[in-house]
mmCIF file of C-alpha atoms and ligand atoms in Angstrom:
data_model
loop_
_atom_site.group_PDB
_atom_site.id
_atom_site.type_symbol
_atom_site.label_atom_id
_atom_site.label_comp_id
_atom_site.label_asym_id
_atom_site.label_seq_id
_atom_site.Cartn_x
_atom_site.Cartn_y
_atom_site.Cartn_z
ATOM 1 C CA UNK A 659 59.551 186.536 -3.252
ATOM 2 C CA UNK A 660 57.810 189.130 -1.353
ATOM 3 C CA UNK A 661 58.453 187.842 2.489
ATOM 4 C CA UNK A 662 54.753 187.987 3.255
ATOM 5 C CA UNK A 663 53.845 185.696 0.368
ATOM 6 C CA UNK A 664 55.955 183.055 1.179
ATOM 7 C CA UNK A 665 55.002 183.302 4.441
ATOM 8 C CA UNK A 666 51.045 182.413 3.021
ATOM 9 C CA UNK A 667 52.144 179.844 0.201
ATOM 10 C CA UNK A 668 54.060 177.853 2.872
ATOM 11 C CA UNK A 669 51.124 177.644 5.080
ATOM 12 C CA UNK A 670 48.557 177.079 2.229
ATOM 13 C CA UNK A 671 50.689 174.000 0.843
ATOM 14 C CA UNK A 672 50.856 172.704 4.039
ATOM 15 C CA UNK A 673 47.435 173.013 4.819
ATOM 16 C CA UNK A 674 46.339 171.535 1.666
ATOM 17 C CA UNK A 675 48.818 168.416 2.435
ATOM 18 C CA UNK A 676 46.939 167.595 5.367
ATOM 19 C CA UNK A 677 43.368 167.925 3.501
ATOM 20 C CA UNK A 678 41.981 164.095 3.383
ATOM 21 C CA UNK A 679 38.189 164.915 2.123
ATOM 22 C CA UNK A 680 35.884 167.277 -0.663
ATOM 23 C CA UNK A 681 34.537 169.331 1.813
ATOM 24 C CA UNK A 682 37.979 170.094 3.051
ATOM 25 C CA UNK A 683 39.197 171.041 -0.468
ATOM 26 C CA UNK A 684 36.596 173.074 -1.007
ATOM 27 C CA UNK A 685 37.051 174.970 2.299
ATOM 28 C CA UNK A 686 40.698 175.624 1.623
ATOM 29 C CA UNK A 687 39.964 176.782 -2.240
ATOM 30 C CA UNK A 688 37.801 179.443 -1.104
ATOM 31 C CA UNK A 689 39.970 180.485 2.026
ATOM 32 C CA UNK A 690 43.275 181.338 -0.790
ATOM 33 C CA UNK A 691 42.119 181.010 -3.942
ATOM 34 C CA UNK A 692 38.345 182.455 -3.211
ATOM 35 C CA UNK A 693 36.777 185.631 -4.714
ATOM 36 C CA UNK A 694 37.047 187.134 -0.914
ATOM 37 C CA UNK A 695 40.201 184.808 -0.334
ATOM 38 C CA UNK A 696 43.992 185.760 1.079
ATOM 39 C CA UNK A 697 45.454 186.289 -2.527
ATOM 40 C CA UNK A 698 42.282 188.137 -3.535
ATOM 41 C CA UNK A 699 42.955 190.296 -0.542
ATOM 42 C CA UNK A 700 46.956 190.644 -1.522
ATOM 43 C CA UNK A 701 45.559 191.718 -4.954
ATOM 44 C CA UNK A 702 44.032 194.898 -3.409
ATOM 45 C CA UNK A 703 46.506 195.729 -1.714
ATOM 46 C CA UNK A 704 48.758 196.345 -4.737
ATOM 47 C CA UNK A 705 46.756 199.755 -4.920
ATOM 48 C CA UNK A 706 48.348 200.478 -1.590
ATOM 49 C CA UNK A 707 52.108 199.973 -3.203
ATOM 50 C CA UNK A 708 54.195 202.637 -4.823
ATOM 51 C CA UNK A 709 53.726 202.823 -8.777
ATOM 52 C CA UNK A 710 56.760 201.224 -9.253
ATOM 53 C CA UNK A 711 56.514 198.432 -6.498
ATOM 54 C CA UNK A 712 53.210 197.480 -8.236
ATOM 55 C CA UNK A 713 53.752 195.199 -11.484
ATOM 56 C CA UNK A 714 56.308 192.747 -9.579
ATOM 57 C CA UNK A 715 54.302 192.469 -6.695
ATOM 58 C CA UNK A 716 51.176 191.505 -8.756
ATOM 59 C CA UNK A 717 53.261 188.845 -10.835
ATOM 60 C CA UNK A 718 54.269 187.384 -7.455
ATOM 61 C CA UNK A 719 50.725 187.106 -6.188
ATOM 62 C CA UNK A 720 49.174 185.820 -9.661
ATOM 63 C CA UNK A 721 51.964 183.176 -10.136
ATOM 64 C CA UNK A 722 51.269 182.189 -6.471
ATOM 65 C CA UNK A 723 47.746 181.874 -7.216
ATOM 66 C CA UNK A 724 48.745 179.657 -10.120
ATOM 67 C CA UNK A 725 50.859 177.223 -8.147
ATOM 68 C CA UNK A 726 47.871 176.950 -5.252
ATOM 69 C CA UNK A 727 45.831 176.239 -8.192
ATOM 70 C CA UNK A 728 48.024 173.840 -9.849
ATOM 71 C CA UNK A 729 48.767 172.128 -5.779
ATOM 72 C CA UNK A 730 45.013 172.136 -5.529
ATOM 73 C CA UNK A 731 44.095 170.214 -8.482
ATOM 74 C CA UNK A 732 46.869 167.608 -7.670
ATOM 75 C CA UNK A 733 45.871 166.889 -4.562
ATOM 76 C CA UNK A 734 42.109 166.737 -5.852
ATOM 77 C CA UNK A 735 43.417 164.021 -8.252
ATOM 78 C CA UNK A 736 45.069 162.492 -5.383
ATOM 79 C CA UNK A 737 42.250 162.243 -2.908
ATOM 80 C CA UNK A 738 39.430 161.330 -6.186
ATOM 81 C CA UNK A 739 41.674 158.195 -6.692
ATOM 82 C CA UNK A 740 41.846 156.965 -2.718
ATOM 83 C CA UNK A 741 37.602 157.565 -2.963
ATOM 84 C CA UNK A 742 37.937 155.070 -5.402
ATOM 85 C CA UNK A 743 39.967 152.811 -4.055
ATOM 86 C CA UNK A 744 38.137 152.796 -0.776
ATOM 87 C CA UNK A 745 34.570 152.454 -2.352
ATOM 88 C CA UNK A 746 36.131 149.392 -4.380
ATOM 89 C CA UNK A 747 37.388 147.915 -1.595
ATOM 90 C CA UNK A 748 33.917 147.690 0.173
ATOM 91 C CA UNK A 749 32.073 147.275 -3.030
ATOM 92 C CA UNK A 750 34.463 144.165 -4.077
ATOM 93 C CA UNK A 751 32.800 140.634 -4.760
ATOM 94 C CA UNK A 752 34.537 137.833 -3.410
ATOM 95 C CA UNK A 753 34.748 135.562 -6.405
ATOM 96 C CA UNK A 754 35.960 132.712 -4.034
ATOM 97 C CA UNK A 755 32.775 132.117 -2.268
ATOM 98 C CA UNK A 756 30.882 129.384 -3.043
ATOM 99 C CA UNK A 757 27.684 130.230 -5.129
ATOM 100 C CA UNK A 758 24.456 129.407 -3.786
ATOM 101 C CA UNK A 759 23.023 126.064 -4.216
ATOM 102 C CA UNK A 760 19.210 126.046 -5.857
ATOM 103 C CA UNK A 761 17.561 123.531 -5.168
ATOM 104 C CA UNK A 762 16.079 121.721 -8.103
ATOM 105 C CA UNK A 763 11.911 121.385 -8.220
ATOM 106 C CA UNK A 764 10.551 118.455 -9.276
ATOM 107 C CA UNK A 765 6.888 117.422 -11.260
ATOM 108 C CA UNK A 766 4.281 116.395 -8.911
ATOM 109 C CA UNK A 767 4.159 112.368 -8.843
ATOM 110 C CA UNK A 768 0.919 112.878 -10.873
ATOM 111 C CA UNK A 769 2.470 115.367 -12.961
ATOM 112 C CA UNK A 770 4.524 112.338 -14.115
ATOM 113 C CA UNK A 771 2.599 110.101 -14.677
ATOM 114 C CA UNK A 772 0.181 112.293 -16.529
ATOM 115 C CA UNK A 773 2.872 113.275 -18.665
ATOM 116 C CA UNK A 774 4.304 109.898 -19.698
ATOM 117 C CA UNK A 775 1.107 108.633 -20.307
ATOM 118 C CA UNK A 776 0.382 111.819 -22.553
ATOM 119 C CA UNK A 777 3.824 111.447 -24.023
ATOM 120 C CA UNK A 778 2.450 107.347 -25.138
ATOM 121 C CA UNK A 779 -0.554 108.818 -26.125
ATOM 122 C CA UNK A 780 1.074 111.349 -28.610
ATOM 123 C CA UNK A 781 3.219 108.969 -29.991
ATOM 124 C CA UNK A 782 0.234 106.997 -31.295
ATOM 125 C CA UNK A 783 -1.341 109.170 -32.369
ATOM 126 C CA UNK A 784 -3.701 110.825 -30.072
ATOM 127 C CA UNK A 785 -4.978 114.599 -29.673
ATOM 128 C CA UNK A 786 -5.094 116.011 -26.048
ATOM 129 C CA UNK A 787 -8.494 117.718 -24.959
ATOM 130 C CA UNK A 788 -9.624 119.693 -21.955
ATOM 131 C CA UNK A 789 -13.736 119.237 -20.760
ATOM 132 C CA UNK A 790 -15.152 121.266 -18.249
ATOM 133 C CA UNK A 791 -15.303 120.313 -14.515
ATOM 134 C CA UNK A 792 -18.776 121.609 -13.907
ATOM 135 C CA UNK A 793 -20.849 119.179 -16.426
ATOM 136 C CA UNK A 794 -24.440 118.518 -17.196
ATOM 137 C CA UNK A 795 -26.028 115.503 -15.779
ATOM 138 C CA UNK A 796 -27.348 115.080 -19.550
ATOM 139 C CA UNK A 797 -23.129 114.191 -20.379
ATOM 140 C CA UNK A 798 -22.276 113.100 -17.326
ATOM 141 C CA UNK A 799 -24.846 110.471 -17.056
ATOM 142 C CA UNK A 800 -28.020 110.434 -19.310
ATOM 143 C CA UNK A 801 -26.387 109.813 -22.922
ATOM 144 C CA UNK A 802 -24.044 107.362 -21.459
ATOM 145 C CA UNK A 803 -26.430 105.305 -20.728
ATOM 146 C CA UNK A 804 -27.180 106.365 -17.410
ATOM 147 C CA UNK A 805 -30.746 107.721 -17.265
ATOM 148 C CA UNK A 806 -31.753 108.859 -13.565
ATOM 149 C CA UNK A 807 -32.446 105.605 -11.161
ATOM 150 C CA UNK A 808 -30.096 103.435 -13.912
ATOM 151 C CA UNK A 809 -28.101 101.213 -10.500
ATOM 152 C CA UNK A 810 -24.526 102.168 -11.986
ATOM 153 C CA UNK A 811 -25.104 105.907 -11.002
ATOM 154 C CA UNK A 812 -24.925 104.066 -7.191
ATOM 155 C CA UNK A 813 -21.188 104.411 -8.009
ATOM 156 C CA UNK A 814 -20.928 108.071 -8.807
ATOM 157 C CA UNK A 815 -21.500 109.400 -5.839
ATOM 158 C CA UNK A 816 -22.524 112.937 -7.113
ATOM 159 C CA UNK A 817 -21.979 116.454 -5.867
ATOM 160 C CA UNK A 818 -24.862 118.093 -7.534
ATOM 161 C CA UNK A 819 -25.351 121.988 -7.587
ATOM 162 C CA UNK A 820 -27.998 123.742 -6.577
ATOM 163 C CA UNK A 821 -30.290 124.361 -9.430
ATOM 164 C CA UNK A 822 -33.790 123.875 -10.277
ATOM 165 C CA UNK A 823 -33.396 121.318 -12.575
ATOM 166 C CA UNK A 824 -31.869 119.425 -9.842
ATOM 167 C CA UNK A 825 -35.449 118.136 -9.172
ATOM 168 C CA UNK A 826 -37.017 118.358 -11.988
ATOM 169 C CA UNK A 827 -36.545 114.649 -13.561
ATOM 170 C CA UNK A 828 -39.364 112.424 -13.314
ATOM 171 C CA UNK A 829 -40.213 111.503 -9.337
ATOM 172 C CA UNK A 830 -37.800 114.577 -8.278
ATOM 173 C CA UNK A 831 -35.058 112.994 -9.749
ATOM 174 C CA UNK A 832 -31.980 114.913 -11.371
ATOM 175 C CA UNK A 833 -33.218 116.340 -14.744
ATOM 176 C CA UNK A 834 -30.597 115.904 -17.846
ATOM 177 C CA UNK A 835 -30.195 119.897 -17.606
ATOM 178 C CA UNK A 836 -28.841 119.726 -14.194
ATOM 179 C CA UNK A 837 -25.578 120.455 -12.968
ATOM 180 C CA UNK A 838 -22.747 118.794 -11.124
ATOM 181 C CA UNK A 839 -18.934 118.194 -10.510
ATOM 182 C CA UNK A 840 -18.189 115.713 -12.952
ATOM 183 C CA UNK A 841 -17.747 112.111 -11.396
ATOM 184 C CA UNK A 842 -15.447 110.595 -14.473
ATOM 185 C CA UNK A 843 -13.905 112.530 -17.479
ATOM 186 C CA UNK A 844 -16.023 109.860 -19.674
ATOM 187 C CA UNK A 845 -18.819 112.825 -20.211
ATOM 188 C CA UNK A 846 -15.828 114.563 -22.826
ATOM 189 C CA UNK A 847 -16.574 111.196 -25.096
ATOM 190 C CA UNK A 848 -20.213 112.897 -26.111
ATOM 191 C CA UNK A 849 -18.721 116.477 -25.871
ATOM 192 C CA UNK A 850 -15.744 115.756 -27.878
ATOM 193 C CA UNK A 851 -16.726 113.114 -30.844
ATOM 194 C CA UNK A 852 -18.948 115.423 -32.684
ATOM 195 C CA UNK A 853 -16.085 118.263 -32.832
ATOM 196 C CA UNK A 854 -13.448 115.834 -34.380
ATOM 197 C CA UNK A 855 -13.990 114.309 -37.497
ATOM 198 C CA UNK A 856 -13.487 111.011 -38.240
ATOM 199 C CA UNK A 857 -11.335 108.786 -37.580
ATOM 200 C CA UNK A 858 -10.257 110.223 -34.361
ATOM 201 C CA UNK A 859 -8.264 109.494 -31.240
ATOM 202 C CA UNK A 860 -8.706 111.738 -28.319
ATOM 203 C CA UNK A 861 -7.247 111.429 -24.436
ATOM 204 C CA UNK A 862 -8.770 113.978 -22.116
ATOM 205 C CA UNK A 863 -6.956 114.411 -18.863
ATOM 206 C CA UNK A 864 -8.493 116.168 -15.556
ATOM 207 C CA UNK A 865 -10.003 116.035 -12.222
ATOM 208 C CA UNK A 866 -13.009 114.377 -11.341
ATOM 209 C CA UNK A 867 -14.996 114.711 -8.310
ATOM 210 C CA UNK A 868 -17.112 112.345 -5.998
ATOM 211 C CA UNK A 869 -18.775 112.667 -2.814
ATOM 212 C CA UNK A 870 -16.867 110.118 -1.164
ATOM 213 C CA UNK A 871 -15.938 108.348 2.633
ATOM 214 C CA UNK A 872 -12.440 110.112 2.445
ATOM 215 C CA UNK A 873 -9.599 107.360 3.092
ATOM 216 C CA UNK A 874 -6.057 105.636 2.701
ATOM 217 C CA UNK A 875 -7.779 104.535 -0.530
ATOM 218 C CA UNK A 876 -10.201 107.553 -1.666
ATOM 219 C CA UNK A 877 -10.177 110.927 -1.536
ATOM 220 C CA UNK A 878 -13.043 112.956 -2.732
ATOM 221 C CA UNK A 879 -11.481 114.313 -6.187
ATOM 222 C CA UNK A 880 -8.680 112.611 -7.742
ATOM 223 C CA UNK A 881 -7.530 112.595 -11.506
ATOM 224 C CA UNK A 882 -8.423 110.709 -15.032
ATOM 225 C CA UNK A 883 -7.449 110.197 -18.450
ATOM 226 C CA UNK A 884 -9.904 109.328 -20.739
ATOM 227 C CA UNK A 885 -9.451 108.052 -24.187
ATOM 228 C CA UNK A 886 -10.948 106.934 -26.678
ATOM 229 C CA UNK A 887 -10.144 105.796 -30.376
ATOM 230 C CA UNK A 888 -13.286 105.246 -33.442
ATOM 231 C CA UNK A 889 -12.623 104.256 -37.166
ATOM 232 C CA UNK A 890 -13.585 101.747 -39.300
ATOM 233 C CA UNK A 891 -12.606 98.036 -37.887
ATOM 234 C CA UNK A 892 -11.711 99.243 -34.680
ATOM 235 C CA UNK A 893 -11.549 96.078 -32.489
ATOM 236 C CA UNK A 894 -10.417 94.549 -29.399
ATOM 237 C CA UNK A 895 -7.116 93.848 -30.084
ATOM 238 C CA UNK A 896 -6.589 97.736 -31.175
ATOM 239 C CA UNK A 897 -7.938 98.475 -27.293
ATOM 240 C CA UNK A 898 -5.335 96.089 -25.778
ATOM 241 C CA UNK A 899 -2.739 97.546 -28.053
ATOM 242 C CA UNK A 900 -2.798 100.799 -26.675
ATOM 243 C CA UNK A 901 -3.691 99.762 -23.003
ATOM 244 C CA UNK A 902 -0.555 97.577 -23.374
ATOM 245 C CA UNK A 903 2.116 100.376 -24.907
ATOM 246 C CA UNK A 904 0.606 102.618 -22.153
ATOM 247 C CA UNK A 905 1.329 100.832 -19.376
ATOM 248 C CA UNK A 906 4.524 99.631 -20.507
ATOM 249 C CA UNK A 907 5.603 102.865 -20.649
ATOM 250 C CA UNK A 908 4.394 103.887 -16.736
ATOM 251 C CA UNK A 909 5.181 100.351 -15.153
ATOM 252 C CA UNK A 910 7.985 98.973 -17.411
ATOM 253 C CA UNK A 911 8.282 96.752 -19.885
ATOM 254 C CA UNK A 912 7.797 93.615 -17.870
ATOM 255 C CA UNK A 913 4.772 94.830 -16.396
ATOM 256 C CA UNK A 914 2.324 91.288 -16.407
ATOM 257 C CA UNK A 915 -1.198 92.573 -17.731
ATOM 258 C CA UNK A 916 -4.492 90.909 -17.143
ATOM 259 C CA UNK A 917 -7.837 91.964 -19.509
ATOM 260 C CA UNK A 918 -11.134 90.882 -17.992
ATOM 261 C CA UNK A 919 -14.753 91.340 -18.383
ATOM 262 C CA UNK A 920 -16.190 93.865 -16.566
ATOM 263 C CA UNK A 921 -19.404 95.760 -17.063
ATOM 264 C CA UNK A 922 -19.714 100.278 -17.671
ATOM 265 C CA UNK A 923 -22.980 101.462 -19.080
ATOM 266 C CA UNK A 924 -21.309 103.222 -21.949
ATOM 267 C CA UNK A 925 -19.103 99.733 -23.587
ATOM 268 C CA UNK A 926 -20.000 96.716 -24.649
ATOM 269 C CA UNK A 927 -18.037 94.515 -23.995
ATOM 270 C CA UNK A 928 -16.350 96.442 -21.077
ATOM 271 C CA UNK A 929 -13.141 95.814 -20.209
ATOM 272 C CA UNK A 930 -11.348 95.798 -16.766
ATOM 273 C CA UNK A 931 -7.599 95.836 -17.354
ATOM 274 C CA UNK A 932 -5.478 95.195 -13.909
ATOM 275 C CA UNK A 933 -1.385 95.018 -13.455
ATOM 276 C CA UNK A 934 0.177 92.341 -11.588
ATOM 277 C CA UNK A 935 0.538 93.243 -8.035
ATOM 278 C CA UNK A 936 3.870 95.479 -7.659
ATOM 279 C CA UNK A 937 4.565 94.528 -3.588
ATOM 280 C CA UNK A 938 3.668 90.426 -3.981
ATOM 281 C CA UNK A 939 4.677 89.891 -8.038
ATOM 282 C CA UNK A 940 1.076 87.914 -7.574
ATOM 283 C CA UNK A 941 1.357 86.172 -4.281
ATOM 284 C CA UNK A 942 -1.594 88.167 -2.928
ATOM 285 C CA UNK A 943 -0.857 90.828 -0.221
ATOM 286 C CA UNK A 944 -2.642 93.859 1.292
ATOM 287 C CA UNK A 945 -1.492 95.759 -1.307
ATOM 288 C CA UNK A 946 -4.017 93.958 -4.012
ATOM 289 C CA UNK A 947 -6.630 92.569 -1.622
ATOM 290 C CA UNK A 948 -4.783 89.173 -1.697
ATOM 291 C CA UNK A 949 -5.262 88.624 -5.643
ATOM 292 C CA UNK A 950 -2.458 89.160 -7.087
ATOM 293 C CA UNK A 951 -3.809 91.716 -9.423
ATOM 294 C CA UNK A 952 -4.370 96.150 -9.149
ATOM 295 C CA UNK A 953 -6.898 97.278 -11.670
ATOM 296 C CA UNK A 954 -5.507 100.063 -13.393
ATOM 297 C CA UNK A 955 -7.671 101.304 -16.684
ATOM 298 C CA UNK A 956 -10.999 100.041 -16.970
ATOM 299 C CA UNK A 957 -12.387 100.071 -20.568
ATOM 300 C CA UNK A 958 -14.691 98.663 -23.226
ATOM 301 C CA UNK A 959 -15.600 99.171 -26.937
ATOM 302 C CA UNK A 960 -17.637 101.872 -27.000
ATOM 303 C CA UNK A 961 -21.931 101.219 -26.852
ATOM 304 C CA UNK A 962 -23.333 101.873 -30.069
ATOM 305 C CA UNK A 963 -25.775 104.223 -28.549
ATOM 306 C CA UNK A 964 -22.791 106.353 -27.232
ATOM 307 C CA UNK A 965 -21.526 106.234 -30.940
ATOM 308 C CA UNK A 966 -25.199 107.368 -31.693
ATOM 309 C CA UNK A 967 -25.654 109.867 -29.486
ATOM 310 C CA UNK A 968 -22.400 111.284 -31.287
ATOM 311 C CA UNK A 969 -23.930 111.106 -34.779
ATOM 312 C CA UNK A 970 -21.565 108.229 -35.161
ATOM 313 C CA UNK A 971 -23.130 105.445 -37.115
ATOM 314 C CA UNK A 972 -22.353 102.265 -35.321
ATOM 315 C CA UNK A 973 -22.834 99.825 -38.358
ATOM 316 C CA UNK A 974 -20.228 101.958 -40.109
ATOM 317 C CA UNK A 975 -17.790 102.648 -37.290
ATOM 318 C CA UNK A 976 -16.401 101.162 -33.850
ATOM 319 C CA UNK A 977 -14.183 102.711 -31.273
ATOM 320 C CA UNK A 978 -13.235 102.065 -28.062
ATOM 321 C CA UNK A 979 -12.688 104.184 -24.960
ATOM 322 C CA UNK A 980 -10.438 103.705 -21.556
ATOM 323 C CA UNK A 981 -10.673 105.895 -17.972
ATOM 324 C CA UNK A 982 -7.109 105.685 -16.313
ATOM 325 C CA UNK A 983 -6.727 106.587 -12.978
ATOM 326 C CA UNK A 984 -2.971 108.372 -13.081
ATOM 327 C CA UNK A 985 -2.997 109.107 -8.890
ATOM 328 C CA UNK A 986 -3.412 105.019 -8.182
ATOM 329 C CA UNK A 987 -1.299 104.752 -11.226
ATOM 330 C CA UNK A 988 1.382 106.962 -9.260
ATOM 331 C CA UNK A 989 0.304 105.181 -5.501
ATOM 332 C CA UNK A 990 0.857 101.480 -6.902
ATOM 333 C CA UNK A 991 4.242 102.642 -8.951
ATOM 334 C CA UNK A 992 5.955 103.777 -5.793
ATOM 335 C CA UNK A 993 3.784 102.227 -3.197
ATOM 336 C CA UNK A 994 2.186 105.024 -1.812
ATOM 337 C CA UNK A 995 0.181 103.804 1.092
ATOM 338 C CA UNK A 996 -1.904 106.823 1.613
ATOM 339 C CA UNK A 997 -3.449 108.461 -1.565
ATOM 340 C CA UNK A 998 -4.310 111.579 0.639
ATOM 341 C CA UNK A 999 -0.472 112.011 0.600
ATOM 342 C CA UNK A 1000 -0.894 112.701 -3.100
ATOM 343 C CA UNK A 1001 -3.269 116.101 -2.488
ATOM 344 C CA UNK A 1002 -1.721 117.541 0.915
ATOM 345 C CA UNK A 1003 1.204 119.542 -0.944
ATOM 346 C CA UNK A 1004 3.819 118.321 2.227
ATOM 347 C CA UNK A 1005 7.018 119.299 0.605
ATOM 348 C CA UNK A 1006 8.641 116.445 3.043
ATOM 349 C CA UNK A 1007 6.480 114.169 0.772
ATOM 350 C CA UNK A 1008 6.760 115.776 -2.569
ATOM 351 C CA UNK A 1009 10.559 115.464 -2.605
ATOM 352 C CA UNK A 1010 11.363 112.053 -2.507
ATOM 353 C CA UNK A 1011 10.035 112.311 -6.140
ATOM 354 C CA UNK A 1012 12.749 114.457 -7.158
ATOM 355 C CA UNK A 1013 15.254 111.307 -8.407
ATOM 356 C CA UNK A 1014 12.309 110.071 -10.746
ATOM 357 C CA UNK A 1015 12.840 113.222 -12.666
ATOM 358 C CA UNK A 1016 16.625 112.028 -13.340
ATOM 359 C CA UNK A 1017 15.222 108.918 -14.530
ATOM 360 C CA UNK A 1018 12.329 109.780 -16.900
ATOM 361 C CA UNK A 1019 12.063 106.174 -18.136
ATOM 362 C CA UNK A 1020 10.318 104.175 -16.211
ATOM 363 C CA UNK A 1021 13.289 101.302 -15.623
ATOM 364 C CA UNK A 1022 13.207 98.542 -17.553
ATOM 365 C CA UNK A 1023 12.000 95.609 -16.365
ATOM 366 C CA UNK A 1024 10.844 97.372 -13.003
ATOM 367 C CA UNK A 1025 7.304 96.718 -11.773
HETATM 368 N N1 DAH B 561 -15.817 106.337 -16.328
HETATM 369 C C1 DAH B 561 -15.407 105.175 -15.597
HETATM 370 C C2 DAH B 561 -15.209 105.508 -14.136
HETATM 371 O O1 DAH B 561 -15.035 106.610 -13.817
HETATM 372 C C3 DAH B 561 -14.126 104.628 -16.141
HETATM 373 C C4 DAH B 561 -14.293 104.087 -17.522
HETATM 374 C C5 DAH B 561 -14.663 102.765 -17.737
HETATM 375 C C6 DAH B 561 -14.102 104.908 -18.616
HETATM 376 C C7 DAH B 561 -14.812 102.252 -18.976
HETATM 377 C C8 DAH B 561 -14.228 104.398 -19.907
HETATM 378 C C9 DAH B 561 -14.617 103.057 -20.065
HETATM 379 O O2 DAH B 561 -14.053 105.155 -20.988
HETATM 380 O O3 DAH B 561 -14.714 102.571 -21.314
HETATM 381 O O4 DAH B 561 -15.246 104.630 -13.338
#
């Protein structure tokens, strides 16, 4: 081989050995094998040579050419594959590590006890409906019996709104169009009856609202479940039925029951139905006021007037109705002492209820 190309393959190879990136391929391509590169330059030169010299010499350079190229594209390989190898090194996943832990939520206590008692309410039968939370006095009050100045509206303490009709009754008094919070979810009975045919059995859930003294005890909205059942020859007996398989379900099968008289506007009889006191088992303790007993779900068969002011024909049909109170359900079931716990979303709180989720029956035999 011509002296002076040896001289330039010997340096190119060794160049190119010590290449370790692109850019420095790419530098070295276009220094030999370049359009204005060293064998591009030994190319012209063949001009220069005698005639004869010429064809030999240009073999020598265009073979050299070839092996640069050939020693290029190896060591191109050669460096692609250690990229590789590098960028899997830093992009491996270490398959050993421990996964993260997620934490597992959990249904508010009310949550829970809205469900079960929705879950009951299914099973026998019942339809679920949703009333609105702003409500006409007219529902909330007047065709339940409770015409302005009637004494049991001394219980609702009422967060009215500001409308005209707010004064408008007789002697200033809340007229029936007025508007307010709701104070029970007992209004859906009038809303609701006329929509479903008969027979029917109906439990509306949702918040109510009263203009309370805010303690461990009250707060000024907190939830209900209203229900309430009419066909032909519904009695007594159907009402403590249901109450019964209800709170058998939240409390546990060995829940002791008490039904007593107890008077609402919109029953007749009424009904007040109270479980035996979870802390004592009936001793009397602060828990239950010393008696033994927590009322739970008053109720009553439903006023014929109520059934009336449904279109319902009382002589032809009976029903009765409950108002369960889920958040004292919840506070008596695991002895919260502070409703107000139940509405302050303190996660610290709100956790301990996580177990009851792995036990979605309420235990047998538990209180
Ligand atoms: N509405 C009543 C309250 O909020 C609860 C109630 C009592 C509802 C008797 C009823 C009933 O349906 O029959 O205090």
């Amino acid at each position: 081989m011509d002296p002076q190309l040896q001289t330039i393959s010997e340096k190119a190879l060794e160049e190119l050995e010590r290449i370790q990136d692109r850019p420095g391929l790419d530098a070295w391509r276009q220094l030999y094998l370049g359009r204005k590169g060293v064998l591009a330059e030994q190319l012209r030169r063949v001009g220069q040579l005698a005639p004869a010299a010429r064809p030999a010499y240009g073999r020598e350079v265009h073979a050299l050419q070839d092996r640069l190229e050939s020693a290029w594209e190896a060591r191109e390989v050669l460096l692609r594959r250690k990229e590789l190898a590098a960028q899997a090194r830093q992009e491996c996943v270490d398959i050993t590590l421990p996964g993260r832990q997620r934490r597992l939520g959990a249904y508010h206590p009310i949550t829970q006890v809205l469900r079960e008692m929705i879950e009951t309410f299914y099973a026998l039968g019942f339809q679920v409906w949703d009333g609105p939370e702003v409500e006409l006095d007219r529902y909330n009050f007047e065709l339940l019996n409770m015409p302005a100045h009637h004494p049991a509206r001394a219980m609702h303490d009422t967060f009215y709104l500001d409308t005209p009709e707010l004064r408008a009754g007789p002697s200033g008094a809340p007229a029936p169009g007025a508007l307010l919070l709701r104070t029970h979810t007992s209004p859906n009975q009038i809303r609701i009856m006329p929509q479903v045919g008969l027979p029917l059995r109906v439990v509306v859930p949702g918040r109510v609202y009263r203009y309370e003294q805010v303690d461990p005890s009250h707060n000024w909205m907190f939830y209900q479940v209203e229900g309430f059942v009419v066909d032909r020859g519904i009695t007594l007996a159907d009402l403590k039925g249901t109450i019964t398989a209800v709170l058998r379900r939240v409390f546990g099968r060995q829940v002791r029951l008490r039904f007593r008289c107890d008077y609402f506007p919109y029953v007749e009889p009424g009904v007040d139905t109270a479980v035996g006191c979870v802390l004592c088992q009936g001793a009397g303790c602060r828990l239950c006021g010393g008696t033994g007993w927590l009322e739970v779900m008053p109720a009553g068969m439903i006023h014929p007037q109520v059934l009336r002011n449904c279109g319902i024909d009382p002589d032809r049909y009976s029903g009765f109705a409950f108002g369960a109170g889920p958040d004292r359900i919840a506070a008596i079931r695991w002895q919260i002492e502070d409703i107000r716990h139940l509405y302050q979303n303190d996660l610290r709180f709100l956790q301990q209820f996580r177990a009851a989720l792995q036990r979605p029956r309420a235990k047998e035999g538990a209180a």
